[in-house]
Short mmCIF file of C-alpha atoms and ligand atoms in Angstrom, two decimals:
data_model
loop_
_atom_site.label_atom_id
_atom_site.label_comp_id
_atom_site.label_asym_id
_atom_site.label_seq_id
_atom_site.Cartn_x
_atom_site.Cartn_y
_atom_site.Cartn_z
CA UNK L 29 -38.00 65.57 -47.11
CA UNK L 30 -34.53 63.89 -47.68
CA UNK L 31 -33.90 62.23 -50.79
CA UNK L 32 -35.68 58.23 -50.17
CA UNK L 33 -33.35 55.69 -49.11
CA UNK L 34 -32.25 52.47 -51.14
CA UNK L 35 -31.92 50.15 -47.78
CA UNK L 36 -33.47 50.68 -44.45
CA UNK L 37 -32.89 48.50 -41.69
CA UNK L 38 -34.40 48.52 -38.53
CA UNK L 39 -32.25 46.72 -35.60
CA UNK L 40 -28.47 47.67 -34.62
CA UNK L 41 -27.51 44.11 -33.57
CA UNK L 42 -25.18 41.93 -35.92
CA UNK L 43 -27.97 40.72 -38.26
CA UNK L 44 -28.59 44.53 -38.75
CA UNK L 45 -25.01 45.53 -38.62
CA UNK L 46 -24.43 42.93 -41.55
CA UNK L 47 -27.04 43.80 -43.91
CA UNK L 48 -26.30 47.53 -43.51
CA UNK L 49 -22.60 46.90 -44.18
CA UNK L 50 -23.36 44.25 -47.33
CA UNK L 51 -26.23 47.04 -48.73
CA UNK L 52 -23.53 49.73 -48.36
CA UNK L 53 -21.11 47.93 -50.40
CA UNK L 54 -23.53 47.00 -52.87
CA UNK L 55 -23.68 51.02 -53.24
CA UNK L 56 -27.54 51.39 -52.38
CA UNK L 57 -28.05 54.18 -49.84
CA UNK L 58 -28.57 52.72 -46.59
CA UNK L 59 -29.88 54.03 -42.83
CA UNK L 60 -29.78 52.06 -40.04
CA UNK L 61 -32.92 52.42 -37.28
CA UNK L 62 -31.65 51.26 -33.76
CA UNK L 63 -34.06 52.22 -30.37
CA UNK L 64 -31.47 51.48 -28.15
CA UNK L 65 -28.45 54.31 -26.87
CA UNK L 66 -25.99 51.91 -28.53
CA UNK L 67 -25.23 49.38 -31.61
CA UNK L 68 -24.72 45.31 -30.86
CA UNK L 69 -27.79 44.37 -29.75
CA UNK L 70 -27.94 41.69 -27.68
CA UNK L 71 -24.44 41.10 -28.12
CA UNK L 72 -23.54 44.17 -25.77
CA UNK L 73 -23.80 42.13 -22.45
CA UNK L 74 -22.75 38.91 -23.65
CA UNK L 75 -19.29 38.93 -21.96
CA UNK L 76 -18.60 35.29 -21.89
CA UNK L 77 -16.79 33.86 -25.18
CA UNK L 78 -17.00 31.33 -28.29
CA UNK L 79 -18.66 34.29 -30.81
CA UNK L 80 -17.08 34.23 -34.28
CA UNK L 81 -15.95 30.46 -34.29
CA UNK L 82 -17.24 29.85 -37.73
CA UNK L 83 -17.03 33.54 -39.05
CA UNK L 84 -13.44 33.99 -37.78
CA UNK L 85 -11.69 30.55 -36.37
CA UNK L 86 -11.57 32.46 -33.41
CA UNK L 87 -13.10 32.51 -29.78
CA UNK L 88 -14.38 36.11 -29.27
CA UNK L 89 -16.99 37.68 -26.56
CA UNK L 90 -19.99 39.19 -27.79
CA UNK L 91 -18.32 42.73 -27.55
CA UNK L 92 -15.57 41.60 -29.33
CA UNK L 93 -17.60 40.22 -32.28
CA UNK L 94 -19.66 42.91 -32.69
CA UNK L 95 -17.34 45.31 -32.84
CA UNK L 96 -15.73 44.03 -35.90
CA UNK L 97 -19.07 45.16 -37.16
CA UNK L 98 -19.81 48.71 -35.69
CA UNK L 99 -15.79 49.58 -36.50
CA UNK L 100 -16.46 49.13 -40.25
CA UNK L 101 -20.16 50.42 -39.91
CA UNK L 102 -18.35 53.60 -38.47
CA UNK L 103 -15.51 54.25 -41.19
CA UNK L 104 -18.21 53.37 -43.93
CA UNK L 105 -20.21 56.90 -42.48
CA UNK L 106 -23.80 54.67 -42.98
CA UNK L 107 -26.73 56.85 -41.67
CA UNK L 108 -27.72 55.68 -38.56
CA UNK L 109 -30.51 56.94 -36.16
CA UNK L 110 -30.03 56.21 -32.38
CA UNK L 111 -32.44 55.50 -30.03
CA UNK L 112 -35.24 56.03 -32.13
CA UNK L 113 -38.54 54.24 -32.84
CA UNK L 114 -40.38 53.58 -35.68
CA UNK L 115 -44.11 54.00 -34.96
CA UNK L 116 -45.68 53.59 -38.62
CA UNK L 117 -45.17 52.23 -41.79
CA UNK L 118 -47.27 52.90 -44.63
CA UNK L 119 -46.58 50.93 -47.99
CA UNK L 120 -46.47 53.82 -51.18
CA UNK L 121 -46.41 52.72 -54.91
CA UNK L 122 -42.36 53.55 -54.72
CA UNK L 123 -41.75 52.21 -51.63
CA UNK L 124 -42.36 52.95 -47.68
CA UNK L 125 -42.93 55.79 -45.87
CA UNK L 126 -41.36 55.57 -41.69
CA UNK L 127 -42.76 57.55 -38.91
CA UNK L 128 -40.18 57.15 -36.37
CA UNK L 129 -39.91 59.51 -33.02
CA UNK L 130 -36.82 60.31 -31.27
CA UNK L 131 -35.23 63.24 -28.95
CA UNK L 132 -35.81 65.00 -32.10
CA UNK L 133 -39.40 65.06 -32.43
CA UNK L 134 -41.03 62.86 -34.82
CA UNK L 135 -40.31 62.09 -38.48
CA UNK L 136 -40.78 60.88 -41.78
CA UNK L 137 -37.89 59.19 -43.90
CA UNK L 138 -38.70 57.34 -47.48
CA UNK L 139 -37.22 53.88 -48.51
CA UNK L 140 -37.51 51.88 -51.02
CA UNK L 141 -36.53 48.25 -49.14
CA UNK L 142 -36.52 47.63 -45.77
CA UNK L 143 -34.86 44.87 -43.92
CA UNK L 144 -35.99 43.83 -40.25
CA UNK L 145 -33.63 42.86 -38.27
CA UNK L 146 -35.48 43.37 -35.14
CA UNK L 147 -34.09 40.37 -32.87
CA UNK L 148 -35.51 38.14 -30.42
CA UNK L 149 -37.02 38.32 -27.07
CA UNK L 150 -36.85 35.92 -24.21
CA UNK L 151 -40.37 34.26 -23.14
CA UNK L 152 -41.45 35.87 -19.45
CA UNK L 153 -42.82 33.88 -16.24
CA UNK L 154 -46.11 35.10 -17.80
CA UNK L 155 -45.54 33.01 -20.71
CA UNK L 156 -45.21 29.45 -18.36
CA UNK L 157 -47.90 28.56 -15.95
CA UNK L 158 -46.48 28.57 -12.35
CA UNK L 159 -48.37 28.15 -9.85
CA UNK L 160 -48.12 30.75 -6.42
CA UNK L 161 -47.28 34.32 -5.68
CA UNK L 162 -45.75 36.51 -7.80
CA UNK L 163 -42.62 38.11 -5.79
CA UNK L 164 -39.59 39.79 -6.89
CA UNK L 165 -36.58 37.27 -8.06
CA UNK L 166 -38.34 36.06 -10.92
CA UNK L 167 -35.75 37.15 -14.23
CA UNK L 168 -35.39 36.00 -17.60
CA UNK L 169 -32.44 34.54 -17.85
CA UNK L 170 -31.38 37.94 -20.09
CA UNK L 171 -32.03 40.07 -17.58
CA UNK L 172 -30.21 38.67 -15.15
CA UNK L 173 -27.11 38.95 -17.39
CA UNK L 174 -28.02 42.45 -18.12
CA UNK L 175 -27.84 42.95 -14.91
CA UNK L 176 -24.73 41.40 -13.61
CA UNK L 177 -22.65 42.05 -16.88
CA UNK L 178 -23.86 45.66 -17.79
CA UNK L 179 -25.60 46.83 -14.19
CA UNK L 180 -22.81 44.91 -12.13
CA UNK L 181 -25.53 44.09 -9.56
CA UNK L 182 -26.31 40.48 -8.90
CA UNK L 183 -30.22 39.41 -8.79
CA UNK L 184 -29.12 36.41 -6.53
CA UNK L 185 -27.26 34.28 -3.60
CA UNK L 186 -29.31 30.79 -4.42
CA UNK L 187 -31.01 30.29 -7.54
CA UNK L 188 -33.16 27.31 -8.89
CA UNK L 189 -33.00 27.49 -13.00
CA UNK L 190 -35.41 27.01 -15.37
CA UNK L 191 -35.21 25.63 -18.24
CA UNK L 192 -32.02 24.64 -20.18
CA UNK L 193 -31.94 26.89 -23.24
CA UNK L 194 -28.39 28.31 -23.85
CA UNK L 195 -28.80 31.61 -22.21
CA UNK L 196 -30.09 29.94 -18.75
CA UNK L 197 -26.68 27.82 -19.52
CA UNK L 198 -24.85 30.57 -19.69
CA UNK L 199 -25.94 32.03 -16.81
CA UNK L 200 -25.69 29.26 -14.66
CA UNK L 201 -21.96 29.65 -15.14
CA UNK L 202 -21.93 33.22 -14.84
CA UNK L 203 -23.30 33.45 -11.59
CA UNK L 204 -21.51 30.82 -10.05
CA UNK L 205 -17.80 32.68 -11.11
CA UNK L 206 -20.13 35.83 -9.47
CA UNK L 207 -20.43 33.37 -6.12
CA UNK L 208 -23.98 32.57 -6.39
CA UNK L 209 -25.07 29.20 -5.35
CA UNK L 210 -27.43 27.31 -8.54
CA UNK L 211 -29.28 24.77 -6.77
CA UNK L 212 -29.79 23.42 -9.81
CA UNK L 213 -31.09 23.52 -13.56
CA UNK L 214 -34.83 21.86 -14.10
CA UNK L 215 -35.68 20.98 -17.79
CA UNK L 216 -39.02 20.05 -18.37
CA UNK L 217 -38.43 17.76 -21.63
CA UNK L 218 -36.10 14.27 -21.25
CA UNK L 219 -33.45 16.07 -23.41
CA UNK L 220 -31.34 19.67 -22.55
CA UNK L 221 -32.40 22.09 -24.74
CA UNK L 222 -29.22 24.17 -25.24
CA UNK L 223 -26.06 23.06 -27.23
CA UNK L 224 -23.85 20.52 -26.04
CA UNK L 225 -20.96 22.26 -25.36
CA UNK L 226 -22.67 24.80 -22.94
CA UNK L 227 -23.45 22.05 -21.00
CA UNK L 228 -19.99 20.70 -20.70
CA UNK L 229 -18.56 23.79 -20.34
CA UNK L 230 -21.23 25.63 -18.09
CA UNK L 231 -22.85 23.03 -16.09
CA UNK L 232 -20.50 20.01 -16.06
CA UNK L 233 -17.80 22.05 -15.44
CA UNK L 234 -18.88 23.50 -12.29
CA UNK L 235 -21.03 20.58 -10.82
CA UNK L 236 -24.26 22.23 -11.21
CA UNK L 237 -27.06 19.43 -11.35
CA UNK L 238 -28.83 19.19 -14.85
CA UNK L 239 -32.43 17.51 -13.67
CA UNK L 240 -34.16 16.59 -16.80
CA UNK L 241 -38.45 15.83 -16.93
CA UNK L 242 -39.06 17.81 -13.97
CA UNK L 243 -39.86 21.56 -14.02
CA UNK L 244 -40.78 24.06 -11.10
CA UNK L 245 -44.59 23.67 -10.39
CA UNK L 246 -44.85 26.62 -7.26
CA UNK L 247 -42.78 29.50 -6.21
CA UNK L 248 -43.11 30.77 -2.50
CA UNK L 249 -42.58 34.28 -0.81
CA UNK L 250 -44.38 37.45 -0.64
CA UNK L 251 -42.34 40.62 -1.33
CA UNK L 252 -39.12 38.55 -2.45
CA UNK L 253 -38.95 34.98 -3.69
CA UNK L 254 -38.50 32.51 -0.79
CA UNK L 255 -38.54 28.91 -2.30
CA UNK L 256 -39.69 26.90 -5.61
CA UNK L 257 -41.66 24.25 -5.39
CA UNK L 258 -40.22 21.18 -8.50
CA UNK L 259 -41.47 18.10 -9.54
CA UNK L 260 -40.99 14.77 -12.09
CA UNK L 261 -43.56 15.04 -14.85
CA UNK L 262 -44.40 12.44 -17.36
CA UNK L 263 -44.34 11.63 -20.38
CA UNK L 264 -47.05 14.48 -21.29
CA UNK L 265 -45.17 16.46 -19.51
CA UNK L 266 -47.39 17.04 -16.39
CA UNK L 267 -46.49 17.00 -12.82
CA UNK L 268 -46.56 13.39 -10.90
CA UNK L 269 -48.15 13.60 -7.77
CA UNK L 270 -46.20 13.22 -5.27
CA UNK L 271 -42.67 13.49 -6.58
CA UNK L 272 -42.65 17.54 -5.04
CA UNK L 273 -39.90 18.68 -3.51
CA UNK L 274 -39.20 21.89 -2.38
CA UNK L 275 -36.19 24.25 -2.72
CA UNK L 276 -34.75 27.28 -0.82
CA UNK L 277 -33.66 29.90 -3.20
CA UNK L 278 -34.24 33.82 -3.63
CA UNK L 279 -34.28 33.88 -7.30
CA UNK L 280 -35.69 31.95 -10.35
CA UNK L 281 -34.07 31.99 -13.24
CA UNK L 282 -36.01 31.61 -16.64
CA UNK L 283 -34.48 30.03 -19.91
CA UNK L 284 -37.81 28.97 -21.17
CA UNK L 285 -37.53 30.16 -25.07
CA UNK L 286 -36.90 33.15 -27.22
CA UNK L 287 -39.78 34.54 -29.63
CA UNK L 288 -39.06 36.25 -32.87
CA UNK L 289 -39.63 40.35 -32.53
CA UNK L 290 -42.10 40.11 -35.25
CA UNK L 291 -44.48 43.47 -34.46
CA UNK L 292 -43.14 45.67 -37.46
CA UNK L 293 -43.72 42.89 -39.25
CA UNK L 294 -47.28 41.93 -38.61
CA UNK L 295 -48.26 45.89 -39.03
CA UNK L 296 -47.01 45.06 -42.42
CA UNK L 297 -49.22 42.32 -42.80
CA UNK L 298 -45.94 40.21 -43.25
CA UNK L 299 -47.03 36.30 -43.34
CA UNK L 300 -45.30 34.37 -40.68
CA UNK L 301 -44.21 30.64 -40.65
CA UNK L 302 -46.13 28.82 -37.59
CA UNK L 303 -42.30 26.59 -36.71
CA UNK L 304 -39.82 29.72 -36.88
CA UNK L 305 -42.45 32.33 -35.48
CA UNK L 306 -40.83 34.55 -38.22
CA UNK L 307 -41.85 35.71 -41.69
CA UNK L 308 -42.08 33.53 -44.72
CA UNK L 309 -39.30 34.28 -47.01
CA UNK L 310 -37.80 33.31 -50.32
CA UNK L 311 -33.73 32.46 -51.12
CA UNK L 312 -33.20 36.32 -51.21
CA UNK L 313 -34.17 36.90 -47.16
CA UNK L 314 -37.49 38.55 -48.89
CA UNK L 315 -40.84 38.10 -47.29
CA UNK L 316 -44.22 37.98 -48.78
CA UNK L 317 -44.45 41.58 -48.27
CA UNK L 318 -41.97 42.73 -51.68
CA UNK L 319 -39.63 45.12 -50.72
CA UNK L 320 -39.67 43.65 -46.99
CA UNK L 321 -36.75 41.51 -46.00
CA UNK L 322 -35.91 39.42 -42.76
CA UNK L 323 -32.71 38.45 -41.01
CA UNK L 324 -31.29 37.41 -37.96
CA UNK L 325 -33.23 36.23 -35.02
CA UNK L 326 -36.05 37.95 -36.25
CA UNK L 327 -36.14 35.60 -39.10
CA UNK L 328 -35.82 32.44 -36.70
CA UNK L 329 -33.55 31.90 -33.40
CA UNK L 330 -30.69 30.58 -34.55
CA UNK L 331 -28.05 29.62 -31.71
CA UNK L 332 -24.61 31.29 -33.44
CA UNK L 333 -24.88 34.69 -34.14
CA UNK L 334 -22.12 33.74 -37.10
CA UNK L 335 -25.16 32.36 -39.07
CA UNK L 336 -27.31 35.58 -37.63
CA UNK L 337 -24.29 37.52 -39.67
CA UNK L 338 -24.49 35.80 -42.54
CA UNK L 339 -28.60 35.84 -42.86
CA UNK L 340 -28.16 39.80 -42.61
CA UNK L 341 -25.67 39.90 -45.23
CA UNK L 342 -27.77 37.95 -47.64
CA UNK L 343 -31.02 40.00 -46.92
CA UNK L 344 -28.71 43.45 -47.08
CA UNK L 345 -27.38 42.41 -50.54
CA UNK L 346 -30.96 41.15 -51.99
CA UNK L 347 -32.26 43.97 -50.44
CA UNK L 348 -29.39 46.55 -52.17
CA UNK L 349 -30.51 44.78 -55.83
CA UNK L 350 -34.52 44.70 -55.51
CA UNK L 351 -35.95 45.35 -58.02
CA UNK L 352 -40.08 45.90 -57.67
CA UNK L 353 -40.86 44.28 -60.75
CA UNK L 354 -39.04 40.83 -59.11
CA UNK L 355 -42.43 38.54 -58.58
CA UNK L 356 -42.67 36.21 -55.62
CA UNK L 357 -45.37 34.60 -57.68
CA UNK L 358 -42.46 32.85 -59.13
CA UNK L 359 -41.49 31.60 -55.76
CA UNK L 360 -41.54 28.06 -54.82
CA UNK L 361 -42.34 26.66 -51.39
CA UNK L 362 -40.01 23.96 -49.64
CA UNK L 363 -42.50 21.15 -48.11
CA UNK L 364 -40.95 20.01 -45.33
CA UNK L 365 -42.33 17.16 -44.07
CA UNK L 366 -42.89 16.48 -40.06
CA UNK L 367 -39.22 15.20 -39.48
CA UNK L 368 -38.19 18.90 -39.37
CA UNK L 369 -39.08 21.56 -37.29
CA UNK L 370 -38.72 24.26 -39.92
CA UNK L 371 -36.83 25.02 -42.90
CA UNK L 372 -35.68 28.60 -43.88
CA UNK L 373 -35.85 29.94 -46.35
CA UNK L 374 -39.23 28.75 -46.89
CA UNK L 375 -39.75 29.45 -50.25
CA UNK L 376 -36.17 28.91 -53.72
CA UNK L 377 -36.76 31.65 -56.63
CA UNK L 378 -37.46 29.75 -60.15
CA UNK L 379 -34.79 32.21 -61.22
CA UNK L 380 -32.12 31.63 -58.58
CA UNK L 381 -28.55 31.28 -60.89
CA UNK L 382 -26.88 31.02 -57.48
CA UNK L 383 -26.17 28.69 -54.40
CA UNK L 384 -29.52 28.91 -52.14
CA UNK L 385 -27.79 29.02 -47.79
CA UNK L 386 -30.78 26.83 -45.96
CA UNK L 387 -31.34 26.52 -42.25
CA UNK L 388 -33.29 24.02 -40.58
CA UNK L 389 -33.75 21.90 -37.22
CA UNK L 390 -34.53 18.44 -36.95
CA UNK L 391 -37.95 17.67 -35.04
CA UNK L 392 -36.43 15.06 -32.68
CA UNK L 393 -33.25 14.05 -32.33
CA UNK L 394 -31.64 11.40 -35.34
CA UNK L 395 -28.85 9.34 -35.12
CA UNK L 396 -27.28 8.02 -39.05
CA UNK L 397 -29.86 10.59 -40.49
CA UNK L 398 -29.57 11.75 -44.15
CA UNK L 399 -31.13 15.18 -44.99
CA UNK L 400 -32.98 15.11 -48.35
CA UNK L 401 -34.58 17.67 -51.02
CA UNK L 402 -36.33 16.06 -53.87
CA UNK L 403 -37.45 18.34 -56.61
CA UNK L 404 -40.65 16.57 -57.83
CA UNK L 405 -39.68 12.77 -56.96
CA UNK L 406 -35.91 13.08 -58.03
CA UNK L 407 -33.37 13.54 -55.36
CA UNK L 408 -31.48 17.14 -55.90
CA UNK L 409 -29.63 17.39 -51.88
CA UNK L 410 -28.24 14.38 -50.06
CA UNK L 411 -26.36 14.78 -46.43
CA UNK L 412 -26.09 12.62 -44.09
CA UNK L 413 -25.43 13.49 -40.61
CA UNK L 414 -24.24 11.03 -37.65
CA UNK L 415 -26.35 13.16 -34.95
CA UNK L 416 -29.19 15.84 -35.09
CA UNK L 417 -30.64 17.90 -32.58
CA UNK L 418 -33.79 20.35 -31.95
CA UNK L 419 -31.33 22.61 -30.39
CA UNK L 420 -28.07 22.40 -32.89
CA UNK L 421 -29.12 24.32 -36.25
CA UNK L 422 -27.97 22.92 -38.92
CA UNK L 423 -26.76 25.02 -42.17
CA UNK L 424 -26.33 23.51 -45.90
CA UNK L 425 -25.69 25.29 -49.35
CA UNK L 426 -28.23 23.77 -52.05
CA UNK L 427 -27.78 24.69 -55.93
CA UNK L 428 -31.59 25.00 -57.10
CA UNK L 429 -30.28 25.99 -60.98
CA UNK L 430 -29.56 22.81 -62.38
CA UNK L 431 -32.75 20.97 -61.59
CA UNK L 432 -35.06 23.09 -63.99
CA UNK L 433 -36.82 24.79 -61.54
CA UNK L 434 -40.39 25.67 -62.86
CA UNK L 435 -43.04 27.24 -60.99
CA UNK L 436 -45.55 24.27 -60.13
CA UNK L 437 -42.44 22.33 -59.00
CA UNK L 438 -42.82 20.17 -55.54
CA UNK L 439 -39.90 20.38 -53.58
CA UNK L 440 -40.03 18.16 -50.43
CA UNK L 441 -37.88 17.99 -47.81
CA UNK L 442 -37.32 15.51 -45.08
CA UNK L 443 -34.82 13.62 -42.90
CA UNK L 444 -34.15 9.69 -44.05
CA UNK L 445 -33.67 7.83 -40.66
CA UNK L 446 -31.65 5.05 -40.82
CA UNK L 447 -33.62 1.91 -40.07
CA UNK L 448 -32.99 0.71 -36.52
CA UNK L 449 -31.47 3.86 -35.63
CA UNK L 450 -32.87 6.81 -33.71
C1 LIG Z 3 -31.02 37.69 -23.67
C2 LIG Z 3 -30.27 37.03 -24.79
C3 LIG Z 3 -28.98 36.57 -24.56
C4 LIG Z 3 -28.29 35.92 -25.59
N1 LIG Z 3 -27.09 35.40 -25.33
C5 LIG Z 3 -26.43 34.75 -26.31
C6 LIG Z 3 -25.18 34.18 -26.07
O1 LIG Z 3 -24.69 34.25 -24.95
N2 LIG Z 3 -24.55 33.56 -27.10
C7 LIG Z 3 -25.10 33.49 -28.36
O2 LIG Z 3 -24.49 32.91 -29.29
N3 LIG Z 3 -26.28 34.01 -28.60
C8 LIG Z 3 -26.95 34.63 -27.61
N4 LIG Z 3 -28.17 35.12 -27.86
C9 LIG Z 3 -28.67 34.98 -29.20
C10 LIG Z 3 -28.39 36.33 -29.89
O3 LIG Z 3 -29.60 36.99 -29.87
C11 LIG Z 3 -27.88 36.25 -31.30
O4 LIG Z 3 -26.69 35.55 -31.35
C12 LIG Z 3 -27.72 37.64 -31.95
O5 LIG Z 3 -27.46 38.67 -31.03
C13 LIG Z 3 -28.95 37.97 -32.72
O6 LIG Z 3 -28.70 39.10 -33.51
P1 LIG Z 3 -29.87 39.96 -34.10
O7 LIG Z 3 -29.23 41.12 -34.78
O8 LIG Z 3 -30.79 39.13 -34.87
O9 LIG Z 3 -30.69 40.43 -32.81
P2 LIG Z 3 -30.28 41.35 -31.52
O10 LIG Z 3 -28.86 41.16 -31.13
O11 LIG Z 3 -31.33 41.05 -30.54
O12 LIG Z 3 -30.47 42.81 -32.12
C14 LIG Z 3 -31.73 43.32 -32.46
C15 LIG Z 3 -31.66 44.83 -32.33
O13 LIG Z 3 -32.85 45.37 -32.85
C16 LIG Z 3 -33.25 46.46 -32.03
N5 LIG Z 3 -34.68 46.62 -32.23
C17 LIG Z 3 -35.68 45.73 -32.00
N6 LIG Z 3 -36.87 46.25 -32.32
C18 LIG Z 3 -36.62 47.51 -32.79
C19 LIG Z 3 -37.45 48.56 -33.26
N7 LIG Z 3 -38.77 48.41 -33.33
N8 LIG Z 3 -36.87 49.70 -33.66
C20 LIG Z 3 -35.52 49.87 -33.57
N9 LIG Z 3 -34.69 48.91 -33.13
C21 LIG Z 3 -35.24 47.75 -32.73
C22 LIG Z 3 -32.90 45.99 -30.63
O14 LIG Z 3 -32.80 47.07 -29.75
C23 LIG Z 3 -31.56 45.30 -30.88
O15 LIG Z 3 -30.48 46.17 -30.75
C24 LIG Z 3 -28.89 35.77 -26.85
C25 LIG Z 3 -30.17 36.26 -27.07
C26 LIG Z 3 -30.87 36.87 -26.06
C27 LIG Z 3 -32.27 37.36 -26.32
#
């Protein structure tokens, strides 16, 4: 057996890319796991631009962006295995033993870390109750631009939308440049749930109807979508009677949500965090699990892959300098109250010298809000912010160190709204 490796992280997409690169220059002996033909990820068919904006100050494509990645991954010489899945982990006294299987055969590799940078996937028409038959034309809103941008074959001459997550944005835009008709975009909630500027610049742009609290309650046809059924719902979000209308189209598109790839994880008996449907983790990207680290949109979805970049190159470098005697008994948890959504990372280090990178989402949307962390009653973090939204991530830098961080310390977070304001 080859000699155990420092780093290993499975998932070729940019939070994987990152945290390869960052463990490589930290000088730990790094592989890379990827079950796909190629590195990028999702990033691959993601033609359309405005990657790297933060990262950069530039406007790239997905391709682009990644391949500022998989260029230096490739002069670096990192080990990487290709289309190749790992079907066990066992947890040894020096680290992990991987069973993975490939065009190979199957085999075992030691490491002493690993970080799991496994991505996202998209929720399926399974995953929201629709009423009817179940014929072709149903697509996520990622396969459709799998199959138009990498298959150049397009799913659709009339589409109905569901759902206004970024991707379903995206595509609404994509097809129409393609010459597809999209009747329209149905979001069940009173608010979009994508960023602003995809709906300027993918809906409003190209006079496709936005139609929020109504959703598609039926879908029609028997060997290939004929029609969708939509309605007004209320304030509980169900359907009002009598508000149906119905709509010719051959395809539905779904943009209903993206779930953490979490099943590595759970075989590890990895705690999760019930908000980000990713693992619990402390300032250094580790999870409960020591030795295990997170990143990416594994971790949580974020909505710019330049933060997705930056969470991998945290998690590569903790991962690069773990140490097993590091205790996450001296971990403390961030109690955020229910103003947020989530917070990550979930949990500061009592021994963290540096500058702690938090993520988090506001529950609802704030106007004249002012993001808080008190460590045991005395404010430590102040920001205020003029607008937050559920579907805008926001990132801050907090400096635990000088507040005498001990381990029974409360640390509570929460957003201050403005009185009168909302
Ligand atoms: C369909 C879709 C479209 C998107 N479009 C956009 C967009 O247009 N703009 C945008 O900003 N963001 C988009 N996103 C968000 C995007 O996912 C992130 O910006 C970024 O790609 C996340 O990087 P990641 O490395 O965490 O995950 P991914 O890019 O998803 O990479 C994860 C990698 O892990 C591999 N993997 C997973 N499980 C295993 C395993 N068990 N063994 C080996 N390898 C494994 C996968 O094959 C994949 O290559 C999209 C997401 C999805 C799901």
């Amino acid at each position: 057996m080859e000699r155990p490796y420092d780093v290993t992280v499975i998932g070729g997409g940019p939070g994987g890319l990152a945290a390869a690169l960052k463990a490589d220059e930290a000088g730990a002996h790094v592989l890379l796991i990827e079950r796909e033909a190629r590195l990028g990820g999702i990033l691959k068919q993601c033609i359309h631009d405005g990657f790297g904006l933060i990262r950069y100050g530039e406007r790239l494509s997905g391709p682009e962006y990644v391949e500022r990645f998989t260029d230096s991954f490739r002069q670096r010489t990192i080990a990487c295995l290709l289309q190749t899945f790992v079907t066990a982990i066992d947890q040894r006294k020096d680290g992990f033993l991987l069973t993975v299987v490939n065009a190979h055969g199957v085999m075992e590799y030691r490491t002493k870390t690993i970080v799991l940078a496994t991505g996202c996937r998209e929720r399926t028409a399974r995953q929201v109750a629709i009423h009817g038959t179940r014929p072709a034309g149903i697509f996520t809103a990622g396969t459709a631009q799998h199959l138009v941008n990498l298959s150049g074959q397009m799913p659709t001459k009339r589409c109905v939308i569901l759902g206004s997550g970024d991707i379903g944005l995206i595509m609404a835009r994509r097809l129409t440049l393609e010459g597809a008709e999209v009747a329209g975009v149905y979001e069940v909630k009173p608010e979009p749930s994508g960023l602003r500027r995809n709906i300027a610049q993918c809906l409003e742009d190209y006079d496709i109807p936005l139609h929020l609290s109504q959703t598609v309650t039926r879908v029609f046809g028997d060997s290939r979508l004929e029609a969708v059924e939509v309605a007004r719902v209320d304030s509980s979000m169900r359907p009002v009677p009598g508000t149906e209308k119905i709509i010719g189209c051959d395809a539905l598109i779904l943009s209903v949500g993206l779930i953490p790839e979490n099943e590595i994880a759970e075989t590890l008996k990895v705690p999760m965090d019930r908000g980000t449907k990713g693992p619990v983790c402390n300032s250094d990207f580790m999870t409960c699990v020591p030795g295990v680290f997170s990143c990416g949109n594994a971790l949580h979805v974020s909505d710019l892959v330049d933060y997705v970049s930056e969470s991998g190159e945290l998690a590569g470098a903790a991962a690069a300098c773990y140490r097993p005697e590091a205790d996450c008994k001296e971990d403390v948890p961030l109690l955020p109250d229910g103003s947020l959504q989530y917070i990550v990372p979930q949990k500061i280090n009592v021994h963290d010298g540096k500058e702690t990178v938090l993520y988090f989402r506001s529950r609802e949307t704030v106007t004249d809000g002012t993001f808080v962390i008190e460590v045991d009653g005395k404010e430590l973090f102040v920001k205020h912010y003029r607008n937050l939204r559920p579907p805008e991530m926001e990132r801050i830098k907090v400096d635990f160190s000088g507040s005498g961080l001990r381990e029974d310390a409360r640390i509570t977070v929460r957003i201050r709204q403005k009185e009168g304001a909302r």
